[in-house]
């Protein structure tokens, strides 16, 4: 019951948040210079042409009026039509969403694995030179942003030592039997490992670029929490029972030390999704981020609105999931 | 022959001062040996050295720790860990931090039996229920399924005592086991430890700064000052006629709650000067 109540309250705050985001985005993209009509008409178009086209898209009305019309549509599940592609926004966005979700989740898994291994090894080898080396590697990974890692990876594993694909989501000549846009997932379900390998080979570098800075953050915090936990009495008691270092770290310290890291992962994952925008551009990956950049360049107002609302919705869902996971892992919160 | 025998143990902070100065002591099977002294005298360090849980900043300079005739300091670390796990146990100071908050209580009692001593799980669980009943915990089943935060401090200390006796150890190190508890609970826990120790015939190394506790539970005691044993004697002799001036001063400094007119007497400066001089003399001889 506690769970349902939590989810219900979260849904209400989510609705309020999304409304706020919608208002801000709607107003801001109409106030900043540049408008879609100017992008669509050839140079030398007359005032009459501009007025006619503005009226066609409803851009001649006042901003509150436009917002009322748009939000009325949204409540009916109609996010409007993209100005540049003339397709429904909802379909465009939902079509691209799986690509970005798969990329973000793959990056998250990689970040947790790399960061976790770094933290555990660093704790196991604490007080040695290897711990120092891990700390230095962590600092480097942290101080270089994801898009720079992207360029480094393209150069290293795409150009100098071409083992991975550096452009697109899948080799275009392949025949795709998919019925959803979750290529990575569906290729596994259909046991098409040839396609799966091709998709992974395309996703690996962009996911790694996104994962490296996050893995450093995870590694640093987890190692710090582990270090503090290793001094606690229950860890000492476990040693006197005859347990070795590995058991003590994994079984006694880790379940407690992981809690602050989990909160951090939740916050950082939303940054990671934001990071997909540039990384997708860099790797020509056909996801939401690439769509977003095109939309902004073309001043495709309905499309920008749709994408931003969707990003905001993803952020709130991620935070909800983290909170629920936190409650599951921490017995002290379970009955509180 | 004594079960635990510490010979000329010297501990030092890495790159720093001496923590223990040629400490020797003997604990016979089934005997309760008290370690008393001010904070920083090194009494806890002795217990940690025996159990192999010294902080990384502390190094063993010289000496032997014999368990039933085997020098554990000469053993391979992994073998030593298993030997300690099978024959020794710790009753920690603070019950609130000594149980892992992420795990249920039951596995924290049975883990040593199952993982180190290779008992079948069912047998270990039966043993845990038996022990919890022995430390007077009602509903052992429910308690074993609980998380530590659901239990009171006194309950948790009982669980830790039960856990310490689980593998029928030959030696238990009790590191100020009543210091963190309420005064009312202290007495019960002390009685419980005493009763369990007698019933199981376990040797007990009892670290405390409370001479009142020593008089109730110990047969022998070692008085420490600055990492040096200044007196090692049986409890009766100690309370009747302490030999060392520091012991006498320590005894005089113990508050007597039965006598309201008694006021606290700190250890006199002159006594401290004497014992400091002895420590310096010992250091000089060790250096020479």
Coordinates of C-alpha atoms in Angstrom, one line a residue:
Chain A
X1 CA 0.0 0.0 0.0
X2 CA 2.9 2.2 0.9
X3 CA 4.2 1.6 -2.6
X4 CA 1.0 2.6 -4.3
X5 CA 0.7 5.7 -2.3
X6 CA 4.3 6.7 -3.2
X7 CA 3.6 6.1 -6.8
X8 CA 0.3 8.1 -6.7
X9 CA 2.0 11.1 -5.1
X10 CA 4.8 11.0 -7.6
X11 CA 2.3 10.9 -10.5
X12 CA 0.7 14.1 -9.2
X13 CA 4.1 15.9 -8.8
X14 CA 5.1 14.6 -12.2
X15 CA 2.1 16.1 -13.8
X16 CA 2.8 19.5 -12.2
X17 CA 6.4 19.3 -13.3
X18 CA 5.6 18.4 -16.9
X19 CA 3.1 21.3 -17.0
X20 CA 5.8 23.7 -15.8
X21 CA 8.3 22.4 -18.3
X22 CA 5.7 22.7 -21.1
X23 CA 4.9 26.4 -20.3
X24 CA 8.6 27.4 -20.1
X25 CA 9.6 25.6 -23.3
X26 CA 6.6 26.9 -25.2
X27 CA 7.2 30.5 -24.2
X28 CA 11.0 30.4 -24.5
X29 CA 11.2 29.0 -28.0
X30 CA 8.7 31.6 -29.2
X31 CA 10.6 34.5 -27.6
X32 CA 14.1 33.7 -28.8
X33 CA 15.0 35.1 -32.2
X34 CA 14.5 33.0 -35.3
X35 CA 11.2 31.5 -36.4
X36 CA 10.2 28.5 -38.5
X37 CA 8.5 30.5 -41.2
X38 CA 11.8 32.3 -42.1
X39 CA 13.4 28.9 -42.4
X40 CA 10.8 27.6 -44.8
X41 CA 10.5 30.5 -47.2
X42 CA 13.1 31.3 -49.9
X43 CA 14.9 34.6 -49.7
X44 CA 12.8 37.5 -51.1
X45 CA 9.4 36.2 -49.9
X46 CA 6.8 38.9 -49.5
X47 CA 5.2 40.1 -46.3
X48 CA 1.9 38.5 -47.5
X49 CA 3.6 35.1 -48.0
X50 CA 5.0 35.2 -44.4
X51 CA 1.6 36.2 -43.0
X52 CA -0.2 33.4 -44.9
X53 CA 2.2 30.7 -43.8
X54 CA 2.2 32.0 -40.2
X55 CA -1.6 31.8 -40.2
X56 CA -1.4 28.3 -41.6
X57 CA 0.6 27.1 -38.5
X58 CA -1.3 29.3 -36.1
X59 CA 1.7 31.3 -35.4
X60 CA -0.2 34.6 -35.9
X61 CA -2.1 34.1 -32.7
X62 CA -0.9 35.2 -29.2
X63 CA 1.3 32.9 -27.2
X64 CA -1.4 32.1 -24.6
X65 CA -3.8 31.3 -27.3
X66 CA -1.3 29.0 -29.1
X67 CA -0.5 27.3 -25.8
X68 CA -4.2 26.7 -25.1
X69 CA -4.7 25.1 -28.5
X70 CA -1.5 23.0 -28.2
X71 CA -2.1 21.8 -24.7
X72 CA -5.7 21.0 -25.6
X73 CA -4.3 18.7 -28.3
X74 CA -1.7 17.2 -26.0
X75 CA -4.4 16.2 -23.5
X76 CA -6.1 14.3 -26.4
X77 CA -2.8 12.7 -27.2
X78 CA -2.1 15.0 -30.2
X79 CA 1.2 16.7 -30.0
X80 CA 0.8 18.5 -33.3
X81 CA 2.5 18.1 -36.6
X82 CA 6.2 18.6 -37.3
X83 CA 6.7 21.7 -39.4
X84 CA 9.7 20.4 -41.3
X85 CA 8.7 16.8 -41.9
X86 CA 4.9 17.3 -41.9
X87 CA 4.5 14.1 -39.8
X88 CA 2.8 13.8 -36.4
X89 CA 5.2 14.7 -33.6
X90 CA 4.1 11.9 -31.4
X91 CA 5.0 9.2 -34.0
X92 CA 8.3 10.8 -34.8
X93 CA 9.3 11.1 -31.2
X94 CA 8.2 7.6 -30.2
X95 CA 9.9 6.2 -33.3
X96 CA 13.2 7.6 -32.2
X97 CA 12.8 7.0 -28.4
X98 CA 13.8 3.3 -28.4
X99 CA 17.2 4.0 -30.1
X100 CA 18.0 6.6 -27.4
X101 CA 16.7 4.4 -24.5
X102 CA 18.8 1.5 -25.7
X103 CA 21.9 3.7 -26.0
X104 CA 21.4 5.3 -22.6
X105 CA 20.7 2.0 -20.8
X106 CA 23.7 0.3 -22.5
X107 CA 25.9 3.3 -21.4
X108 CA 24.5 3.0 -17.8
X109 CA 25.2 -0.7 -17.6
X110 CA 28.7 -0.1 -18.9
X111 CA 29.2 2.8 -16.4
X112 CA 28.0 0.7 -13.5
X113 CA 30.3 -2.2 -14.5
X114 CA 33.4 -0.1 -15.0
X115 CA 32.8 2.1 -12.0
X116 CA 31.9 -0.9 -9.8
X117 CA 35.0 -2.9 -10.8
X118 CA 37.2 0.2 -10.3
X119 CA 35.8 0.9 -6.8
X120 CA 36.0 -2.8 -5.7
X121 CA 39.5 -3.2 -7.0
X122 CA 40.6 0.1 -5.4
X123 CA 39.2 -1.0 -2.1
X124 CA 40.8 -4.4 -2.3
X125 CA 44.2 -2.9 -3.1
X126 CA 43.9 0.1 -0.8
X127 CA 47.1 1.4 0.5
X128 CA 49.1 0.1 -2.5
X129 CA 50.4 1.9 -5.6
X130 CA 47.6 0.3 -7.7
X131 CA 45.0 2.2 -5.7
X132 CA 46.8 5.4 -6.5
X133 CA 46.8 4.4 -10.2
X134 CA 43.1 3.8 -10.1
X135 CA 42.5 7.1 -8.5
X136 CA 44.5 8.9 -11.2
X137 CA 42.6 7.0 -14.0
X138 CA 39.4 8.0 -12.3
X139 CA 40.3 11.6 -12.1
X140 CA 41.2 11.6 -15.8
X141 CA 38.0 9.9 -16.9
X142 CA 36.1 12.4 -14.8
X143 CA 37.8 15.6 -16.1
X144 CA 37.2 14.8 -19.8
X145 CA 33.6 15.4 -21.0
X146 CA 31.7 12.7 -22.9
X147 CA 31.8 14.3 -26.4
X148 CA 35.6 14.6 -26.1
X149 CA 35.7 10.9 -25.2
X150 CA 33.6 10.3 -28.2
X151 CA 36.2 12.0 -30.5
X152 CA 39.0 10.1 -28.8
X153 CA 37.2 6.8 -29.3
X154 CA 36.4 7.5 -32.9
X155 CA 40.0 8.3 -33.5
X156 CA 41.3 5.2 -31.6
X157 CA 38.8 2.5 -32.5
X158 CA 37.2 3.8 -35.6
X159 CA 40.2 5.2 -37.5
X160 CA 43.5 4.0 -36.2
X161 CA 42.3 0.6 -35.1
X162 CA 39.0 0.2 -36.9
X163 CA 37.2 -2.5 -34.8
X164 CA 33.9 -0.7 -34.2
X165 CA 31.5 1.2 -36.4
X166 CA 31.4 4.9 -35.8
X167 CA 28.3 6.0 -37.6
X168 CA 24.7 5.1 -37.5
X169 CA 22.7 2.5 -35.6
X170 CA 23.0 -0.5 -37.9
X171 CA 24.6 -1.3 -41.2
X172 CA 22.0 0.2 -43.7
X173 CA 22.2 -2.7 -46.2
X174 CA 21.0 -5.3 -43.7
X175 CA 17.4 -6.6 -44.0
X176 CA 15.6 -5.8 -40.8
X177 CA 12.8 -8.2 -39.7
X178 CA 12.0 -6.0 -36.7
X179 CA 8.5 -4.9 -35.7
X180 CA 9.6 -2.5 -33.0
X181 CA 12.3 0.1 -32.9
X182 CA 14.0 -1.6 -30.0
X183 CA 16.6 -3.2 -32.3
X184 CA 19.0 -4.3 -29.7
X185 CA 16.4 -6.0 -27.6
X186 CA 14.4 -7.4 -30.4
X187 CA 17.4 -8.9 -32.2
X188 CA 18.1 -10.8 -29.0
X189 CA 14.5 -12.0 -28.6
X190 CA 14.5 -13.2 -32.3
X191 CA 17.8 -14.9 -31.7
X192 CA 19.3 -13.0 -34.6
X193 CA 22.8 -12.7 -33.1
X194 CA 24.3 -11.6 -36.4
X195 CA 22.1 -8.5 -36.3
X196 CA 22.7 -8.1 -32.6
X197 CA 26.5 -8.1 -33.1
X198 CA 26.1 -5.5 -35.8
X199 CA 24.0 -3.3 -33.6
X200 CA 26.3 -3.6 -30.6
X201 CA 29.3 -2.8 -32.8
X202 CA 27.5 0.4 -33.8
X203 CA 26.4 1.3 -30.2
X204 CA 29.6 0.3 -28.4
X205 CA 31.6 3.5 -28.9
X206 CA 28.9 6.1 -28.3
X207 CA 27.7 4.1 -25.2
X208 CA 31.3 4.0 -23.9
X209 CA 31.8 7.7 -24.5
X210 CA 28.7 8.4 -22.4
X211 CA 29.7 5.8 -19.8
X212 CA 33.3 6.8 -19.1
X213 CA 32.6 10.1 -17.2
X214 CA 29.7 8.5 -15.3
X215 CA 31.8 5.4 -14.4
X216 CA 34.4 7.7 -12.9
X217 CA 31.8 9.4 -10.7
X218 CA 30.3 6.0 -9.7
X219 CA 33.8 4.6 -9.0
X220 CA 34.9 7.5 -6.9
X221 CA 31.8 7.7 -4.7
X222 CA 31.5 3.9 -4.3
X223 CA 35.1 3.6 -3.4
X224 CA 34.8 6.4 -0.8
X225 CA 31.7 4.8 0.8
X226 CA 33.4 1.4 0.8
X227 CA 36.4 2.8 2.5
X228 CA 34.3 4.4 5.2
X229 CA 32.3 1.2 5.7
X230 CA 35.5 -1.0 6.0
X231 CA 36.2 0.6 9.3
X232 CA 32.9 -0.2 10.9
X233 CA 32.5 -2.7 13.7
X234 CA 30.4 -5.3 11.7
X235 CA 33.2 -5.5 9.2
X236 CA 35.8 -6.1 12.0
X237 CA 33.5 -8.7 13.5
X238 CA 33.2 -10.5 10.2
X239 CA 37.0 -10.7 10.0
X240 CA 37.2 -12.3 13.4
X241 CA 34.8 -15.0 12.2
X242 CA 37.4 -16.1 9.7
X243 CA 36.3 -14.4 6.5
X244 CA 38.8 -13.1 4.0
X245 CA 39.0 -9.7 2.4
X246 CA 36.9 -10.5 -0.7
X247 CA 34.0 -11.7 1.4
X248 CA 34.2 -8.8 3.7
X249 CA 34.2 -6.3 0.9
X250 CA 31.4 -7.9 -1.2
X251 CA 29.1 -9.3 1.5
X252 CA 29.5 -7.0 4.4
X253 CA 30.6 -3.6 3.1
X254 CA 29.1 -3.4 -0.4
X255 CA 25.4 -3.8 0.5
X256 CA 25.7 -0.8 2.8
X257 CA 28.1 1.3 0.7
X258 CA 26.1 1.0 -2.4
X259 CA 23.2 3.1 -1.2
X260 CA 24.6 6.6 -1.7
X261 CA 26.0 5.5 -5.1
X262 CA 22.5 4.4 -6.1
X263 CA 21.1 7.9 -5.5
X264 CA 23.9 9.4 -7.4
X265 CA 23.3 7.0 -10.4
X266 CA 19.7 8.2 -10.5
X267 CA 20.8 11.9 -10.7
X268 CA 23.6 11.2 -13.1
X269 CA 21.6 9.0 -15.4
X270 CA 19.4 12.0 -16.3
X271 CA 22.6 13.9 -17.2
X272 CA 23.6 10.9 -19.3
X273 CA 20.3 11.1 -21.2
X274 CA 21.0 14.8 -21.8
X275 CA 24.5 13.8 -23.0
X276 CA 23.0 11.6 -25.7
X277 CA 22.0 14.7 -27.7
X278 CA 25.6 15.6 -28.6
X279 CA 26.9 12.0 -28.7
X280 CA 24.2 10.9 -31.1
X281 CA 25.1 13.8 -33.4
X282 CA 28.8 12.8 -33.2
X283 CA 28.1 9.2 -34.1
X284 CA 25.2 10.0 -36.5
X285 CA 23.1 7.7 -34.3
X286 CA 19.4 7.9 -35.3
X287 CA 18.0 8.7 -31.9
X288 CA 16.0 11.4 -30.1
X289 CA 19.1 13.6 -29.6
X290 CA 19.8 13.8 -33.3
X291 CA 16.1 14.6 -33.9
X292 CA 16.3 17.3 -31.2
X293 CA 19.2 19.0 -32.8
X294 CA 17.6 19.0 -36.2
X295 CA 14.4 20.3 -34.7
X296 CA 16.2 23.2 -33.0
X297 CA 18.1 24.1 -36.2
X298 CA 14.9 24.2 -38.2
X299 CA 12.9 26.0 -35.5
X300 CA 10.4 23.1 -35.7
X301 CA 8.4 24.4 -32.7
X302 CA 6.0 21.4 -32.2
X303 CA 8.8 18.9 -32.5
X304 CA 11.0 20.7 -30.0
X305 CA 8.1 20.8 -27.5
X306 CA 7.3 17.2 -28.0
X307 CA 10.9 16.1 -27.5
X308 CA 11.4 18.3 -24.4
X309 CA 8.2 17.0 -22.8
X310 CA 9.3 13.4 -23.4
X311 CA 12.8 14.1 -22.0
X312 CA 11.2 15.6 -18.9
X313 CA 8.9 12.6 -18.5
X314 CA 11.8 10.2 -18.8
X315 CA 13.7 12.1 -16.1
X316 CA 10.8 11.9 -13.6
X317 CA 10.3 8.2 -14.3
X318 CA 14.0 7.5 -13.8
X319 CA 13.9 9.3 -10.4
X320 CA 10.9 7.4 -9.3
X321 CA 12.5 4.1 -10.2
X322 CA 15.6 5.0 -8.3
X323 CA 13.6 5.9 -5.2
X324 CA 11.7 2.6 -5.3
X325 CA 15.0 0.7 -5.8
X326 CA 16.5 2.5 -2.8
X327 CA 13.7 1.5 -0.6
X328 CA 14.0 -2.1 -1.6
X329 CA 17.8 -2.2 -1.0
X330 CA 17.7 -0.4 2.4
X331 CA 15.8 -2.4 4.9
X332 CA 15.7 0.6 7.2
X333 CA 13.4 2.4 4.8
X334 CA 11.2 -0.5 3.9
X335 CA 8.8 -0.2 6.8
X336 CA 9.4 3.5 7.5
Chain B
X1 CA 49.2 -25.1 30.3
X2 CA 47.5 -21.8 29.4
X3 CA 45.4 -21.6 26.3
X4 CA 46.4 -18.1 25.3
X5 CA 49.9 -17.0 26.0
X6 CA 51.3 -13.7 24.8
X7 CA 55.0 -13.3 25.0
X8 CA 56.9 -10.0 24.8
X9 CA 54.5 -8.5 22.4
X10 CA 55.7 -5.2 20.9
X11 CA 53.4 -3.1 18.8
X12 CA 54.2 0.2 17.1
X13 CA 52.5 2.8 15.0
X14 CA 54.0 2.6 11.5
X15 CA 56.7 5.3 11.6
X16 CA 55.6 6.4 15.1
X17 CA 55.5 5.6 18.8
X18 CA 55.4 2.3 20.7
X19 CA 51.9 1.1 21.6
X20 CA 52.7 -2.1 23.5
X21 CA 55.9 -2.6 25.5
X22 CA 56.9 -6.2 25.8
X23 CA 53.5 -7.3 27.0
X24 CA 53.3 -10.8 28.3
X25 CA 50.2 -12.5 29.8
X26 CA 48.8 -16.0 30.2
X27 CA 45.1 -17.0 30.0
X28 CA 44.2 -20.5 31.2
X29 CA 41.4 -22.6 29.7
X30 CA 38.1 -21.4 31.2
X31 CA 39.7 -18.5 32.9
X32 CA 38.5 -14.9 32.8
X33 CA 41.4 -12.5 32.5
X34 CA 40.8 -8.7 32.8
X35 CA 42.8 -6.1 31.0
X36 CA 42.4 -2.7 32.7
X37 CA 44.0 0.7 32.2
X38 CA 43.2 4.2 31.1
X39 CA 42.1 4.9 27.5
X40 CA 45.1 4.7 25.3
X41 CA 46.9 2.3 27.6
X42 CA 46.8 -0.4 24.9
X43 CA 44.3 -2.8 26.4
X44 CA 42.1 -3.0 23.2
X45 CA 45.3 -3.4 21.1
X46 CA 46.0 -6.6 22.8
X47 CA 42.6 -8.0 22.0
X48 CA 43.0 -6.8 18.4
X49 CA 46.4 -8.4 18.1
X50 CA 45.1 -11.7 19.3
X51 CA 42.2 -11.7 16.8
X52 CA 44.2 -10.3 13.9
X53 CA 42.2 -7.2 13.5
X54 CA 44.9 -4.6 14.2
X55 CA 44.5 -1.4 12.1
X56 CA 46.8 -1.2 9.0
X57 CA 48.6 1.7 10.7
X58 CA 49.9 -0.6 13.5
X59 CA 52.7 -3.1 13.0
X60 CA 53.9 -6.0 15.2
X61 CA 57.5 -5.4 16.0
X62 CA 58.3 -8.6 17.9
X63 CA 56.8 -11.2 20.3
X64 CA 54.6 -14.3 20.1
X65 CA 50.9 -14.9 20.4
X66 CA 50.4 -18.6 21.2
X67 CA 47.0 -20.2 20.9
X68 CA 47.1 -23.7 22.4
X69 CA 50.9 -23.7 21.8
X70 CA 50.7 -22.5 18.2
X71 CA 52.3 -19.2 17.4
X72 CA 49.6 -17.5 15.3
X73 CA 51.9 -14.6 14.3
X74 CA 54.1 -17.1 12.5
X75 CA 51.2 -18.6 10.5
X76 CA 50.1 -17.8 6.9
X77 CA 47.5 -15.0 7.2
X78 CA 44.7 -17.1 5.6
X79 CA 45.4 -20.1 7.8
X80 CA 45.5 -17.9 10.8
X81 CA 42.2 -16.3 9.9
X82 CA 40.5 -19.7 9.7
X83 CA 42.1 -20.8 13.0
X84 CA 40.9 -17.7 14.7
X85 CA 37.5 -18.0 13.2
X86 CA 37.2 -21.6 14.4
X87 CA 38.6 -21.2 17.9
X88 CA 38.2 -17.5 19.0
X89 CA 35.4 -14.9 19.0
X90 CA 34.8 -11.3 19.7
X91 CA 32.1 -9.6 21.8
X92 CA 32.3 -6.1 20.5
X93 CA 31.9 -2.8 22.4
X94 CA 29.0 -1.2 20.6
X95 CA 26.0 -3.5 19.8
X96 CA 24.5 -0.7 17.6
X97 CA 27.3 -0.8 15.1
X98 CA 28.4 -4.4 15.3
X99 CA 25.5 -6.0 13.4
X100 CA 25.3 -5.4 9.7
X101 CA 22.2 -3.3 9.0
X102 CA 21.8 -4.8 5.5
X103 CA 21.4 -8.4 6.6
X104 CA 18.9 -10.2 8.8
X105 CA 20.1 -11.3 12.3
X106 CA 19.9 -15.1 11.7
X107 CA 22.5 -15.3 9.0
X108 CA 24.8 -13.1 11.1
X109 CA 24.8 -15.8 13.8
X110 CA 25.0 -18.8 11.5
X111 CA 27.4 -17.4 8.9
X112 CA 30.6 -18.6 10.7
X113 CA 29.1 -22.1 11.2
X114 CA 28.0 -22.5 7.6
X115 CA 30.8 -20.8 5.7
X116 CA 33.9 -21.4 7.9
X117 CA 33.1 -24.6 9.8
X118 CA 31.0 -26.1 7.0
X119 CA 28.0 -27.1 9.0
X120 CA 24.8 -27.9 7.2
X121 CA 22.5 -24.8 7.2
X122 CA 19.7 -26.5 9.1
X123 CA 22.0 -27.6 11.9
X124 CA 23.5 -24.1 12.1
X125 CA 20.0 -22.6 12.3
X126 CA 19.0 -25.0 15.1
X127 CA 22.1 -24.1 17.0
X128 CA 21.3 -20.4 16.6
X129 CA 17.8 -20.9 18.0
X130 CA 19.2 -22.8 20.9
X131 CA 21.8 -20.0 21.6
X132 CA 19.2 -17.3 21.4
X133 CA 17.1 -19.1 23.9
X134 CA 20.2 -19.5 26.1
X135 CA 20.8 -15.7 26.1
X136 CA 17.1 -15.4 27.1
X137 CA 15.7 -14.0 23.9
X138 CA 12.0 -14.9 23.6
X139 CA 10.8 -15.9 20.1
X140 CA 14.2 -16.8 18.6
X141 CA 12.5 -17.5 15.3
X142 CA 11.1 -14.0 14.9
X143 CA 14.4 -12.4 16.1
X144 CA 16.4 -14.3 13.5
X145 CA 14.2 -13.0 10.7
X146 CA 14.5 -9.4 12.0
X147 CA 16.8 -6.7 10.8
X148 CA 19.1 -5.2 13.5
X149 CA 17.4 -1.8 13.4
X150 CA 14.2 -3.5 14.6
X151 CA 15.8 -4.6 17.9
X152 CA 16.9 -2.7 21.0
X153 CA 20.5 -2.2 22.1
X154 CA 20.3 -4.8 24.9
X155 CA 18.7 -7.3 22.5
X156 CA 21.5 -6.8 19.9
X157 CA 24.2 -7.3 22.6
X158 CA 22.5 -10.6 23.5
X159 CA 22.6 -11.6 19.9
X160 CA 26.2 -10.7 19.6
X161 CA 27.0 -12.8 22.7
X162 CA 25.0 -15.7 21.3
X163 CA 26.9 -15.3 18.0
X164 CA 30.3 -15.3 19.9
X165 CA 29.5 -18.6 21.6
X166 CA 28.1 -20.2 18.4
X167 CA 31.1 -22.2 17.4
X168 CA 32.0 -23.2 21.0
X169 CA 35.2 -21.1 20.9
X170 CA 38.1 -21.7 23.3
X171 CA 38.7 -18.0 23.8
X172 CA 36.5 -14.9 23.6
X173 CA 37.8 -11.4 23.5
X174 CA 35.2 -9.1 25.1
X175 CA 36.2 -5.5 24.2
X176 CA 34.4 -3.3 26.8
X177 CA 31.1 -5.2 26.1
X178 CA 29.0 -3.2 28.5
X179 CA 30.4 0.3 28.0
X180 CA 27.9 1.4 25.4
X181 CA 24.9 0.1 27.3
X182 CA 22.5 1.6 29.8
X183 CA 23.5 1.1 33.4
X184 CA 20.4 -1.1 34.0
X185 CA 21.2 -3.3 31.0
X186 CA 25.0 -3.4 31.9
X187 CA 24.4 -5.6 34.9
X188 CA 22.2 -8.1 33.1
X189 CA 24.7 -8.4 30.2
X190 CA 27.6 -8.9 32.6
X191 CA 25.7 -11.6 34.4
X192 CA 24.8 -13.2 31.1
X193 CA 28.4 -13.2 29.8
X194 CA 29.6 -14.7 33.1
X195 CA 26.9 -17.4 33.1
X196 CA 27.6 -18.3 29.4
X197 CA 31.4 -18.3 30.0
X198 CA 31.0 -20.7 33.0
X199 CA 28.6 -23.0 31.2
X200 CA 30.7 -23.3 28.1
X201 CA 34.1 -23.3 29.9
X202 CA 35.4 -20.6 27.6
X203 CA 38.5 -18.5 28.4
X204 CA 37.7 -14.8 28.3
X205 CA 40.0 -11.9 27.7
X206 CA 37.9 -9.1 29.2
X207 CA 38.9 -5.5 28.2
X208 CA 37.5 -2.9 30.5
X209 CA 38.4 0.3 32.4
X210 CA 35.9 -0.5 35.1
X211 CA 37.5 -2.2 38.2
X212 CA 34.0 -2.8 39.5
X213 CA 33.3 -5.1 36.5
X214 CA 36.7 -6.8 37.0
X215 CA 35.9 -7.7 40.6
X216 CA 32.6 -9.3 39.5
X217 CA 33.8 -11.4 36.6
X218 CA 37.6 -11.9 36.4
X219 CA 40.0 -14.3 38.1
X220 CA 43.1 -12.6 37.0
X221 CA 43.9 -9.2 35.7
X222 CA 46.7 -7.2 34.0
X223 CA 47.0 -3.5 34.7
X224 CA 48.3 -1.5 31.8
X225 CA 49.9 1.9 31.6
X226 CA 51.3 3.3 28.4
X227 CA 51.4 -0.1 26.7
X228 CA 53.2 -1.7 29.6
X229 CA 51.9 -4.3 32.1
X230 CA 52.6 -2.7 35.5
X231 CA 50.9 -5.5 37.5
X232 CA 49.7 -9.0 36.6
X233 CA 48.0 -10.8 39.4
X234 CA 44.9 -12.7 40.6
X235 CA 41.9 -10.5 41.4
X236 CA 41.8 -11.3 45.1
X237 CA 45.4 -10.3 45.7
X238 CA 44.8 -7.2 43.6
X239 CA 41.8 -5.9 45.5
X240 CA 43.3 -6.8 48.9
X241 CA 46.9 -5.7 48.4
X242 CA 47.8 -4.2 45.1
X243 CA 51.6 -4.2 44.7
X244 CA 52.2 -1.4 42.3
X245 CA 51.6 2.2 43.3
X246 CA 49.7 2.9 40.1
X247 CA 47.4 -0.1 40.8
X248 CA 46.8 1.3 44.3
X249 CA 46.0 4.8 42.9
X250 CA 43.7 3.3 40.3
X251 CA 41.8 1.3 43.0
X252 CA 41.6 4.5 45.1
X253 CA 40.2 6.4 42.1
X254 CA 37.3 4.0 41.6
X255 CA 34.1 5.6 42.8
X256 CA 32.3 3.8 45.6
X257 CA 28.6 4.3 45.0
X258 CA 27.7 2.6 48.3
X259 CA 29.4 5.4 50.3
X260 CA 27.9 8.8 49.6
X261 CA 30.6 10.6 51.5
X262 CA 33.3 9.1 49.3
X263 CA 34.7 11.7 46.8
X264 CA 36.6 11.0 43.7
X265 CA 40.4 10.7 44.1
X266 CA 42.4 11.2 40.9
X267 CA 45.6 9.3 40.4
X268 CA 48.2 11.5 42.1
X269 CA 50.8 13.2 40.0
X270 CA 53.6 11.5 41.9
X271 CA 52.3 8.1 41.0
X272 CA 52.1 9.0 37.4
X273 CA 55.6 10.4 37.5
X274 CA 56.8 7.1 39.0
X275 CA 55.1 4.9 36.4
X276 CA 56.3 7.2 33.6
X277 CA 59.8 6.8 34.8
X278 CA 59.4 3.1 34.7
X279 CA 58.2 3.3 31.1
X280 CA 61.1 5.4 30.2
X281 CA 63.5 3.0 31.9
X282 CA 62.0 0.1 30.0
X283 CA 62.4 2.0 26.7
X284 CA 66.0 2.8 27.6
X285 CA 66.7 -0.8 28.3
X286 CA 65.0 -1.9 25.1
X287 CA 67.0 0.6 23.1
X288 CA 70.3 -0.4 24.7

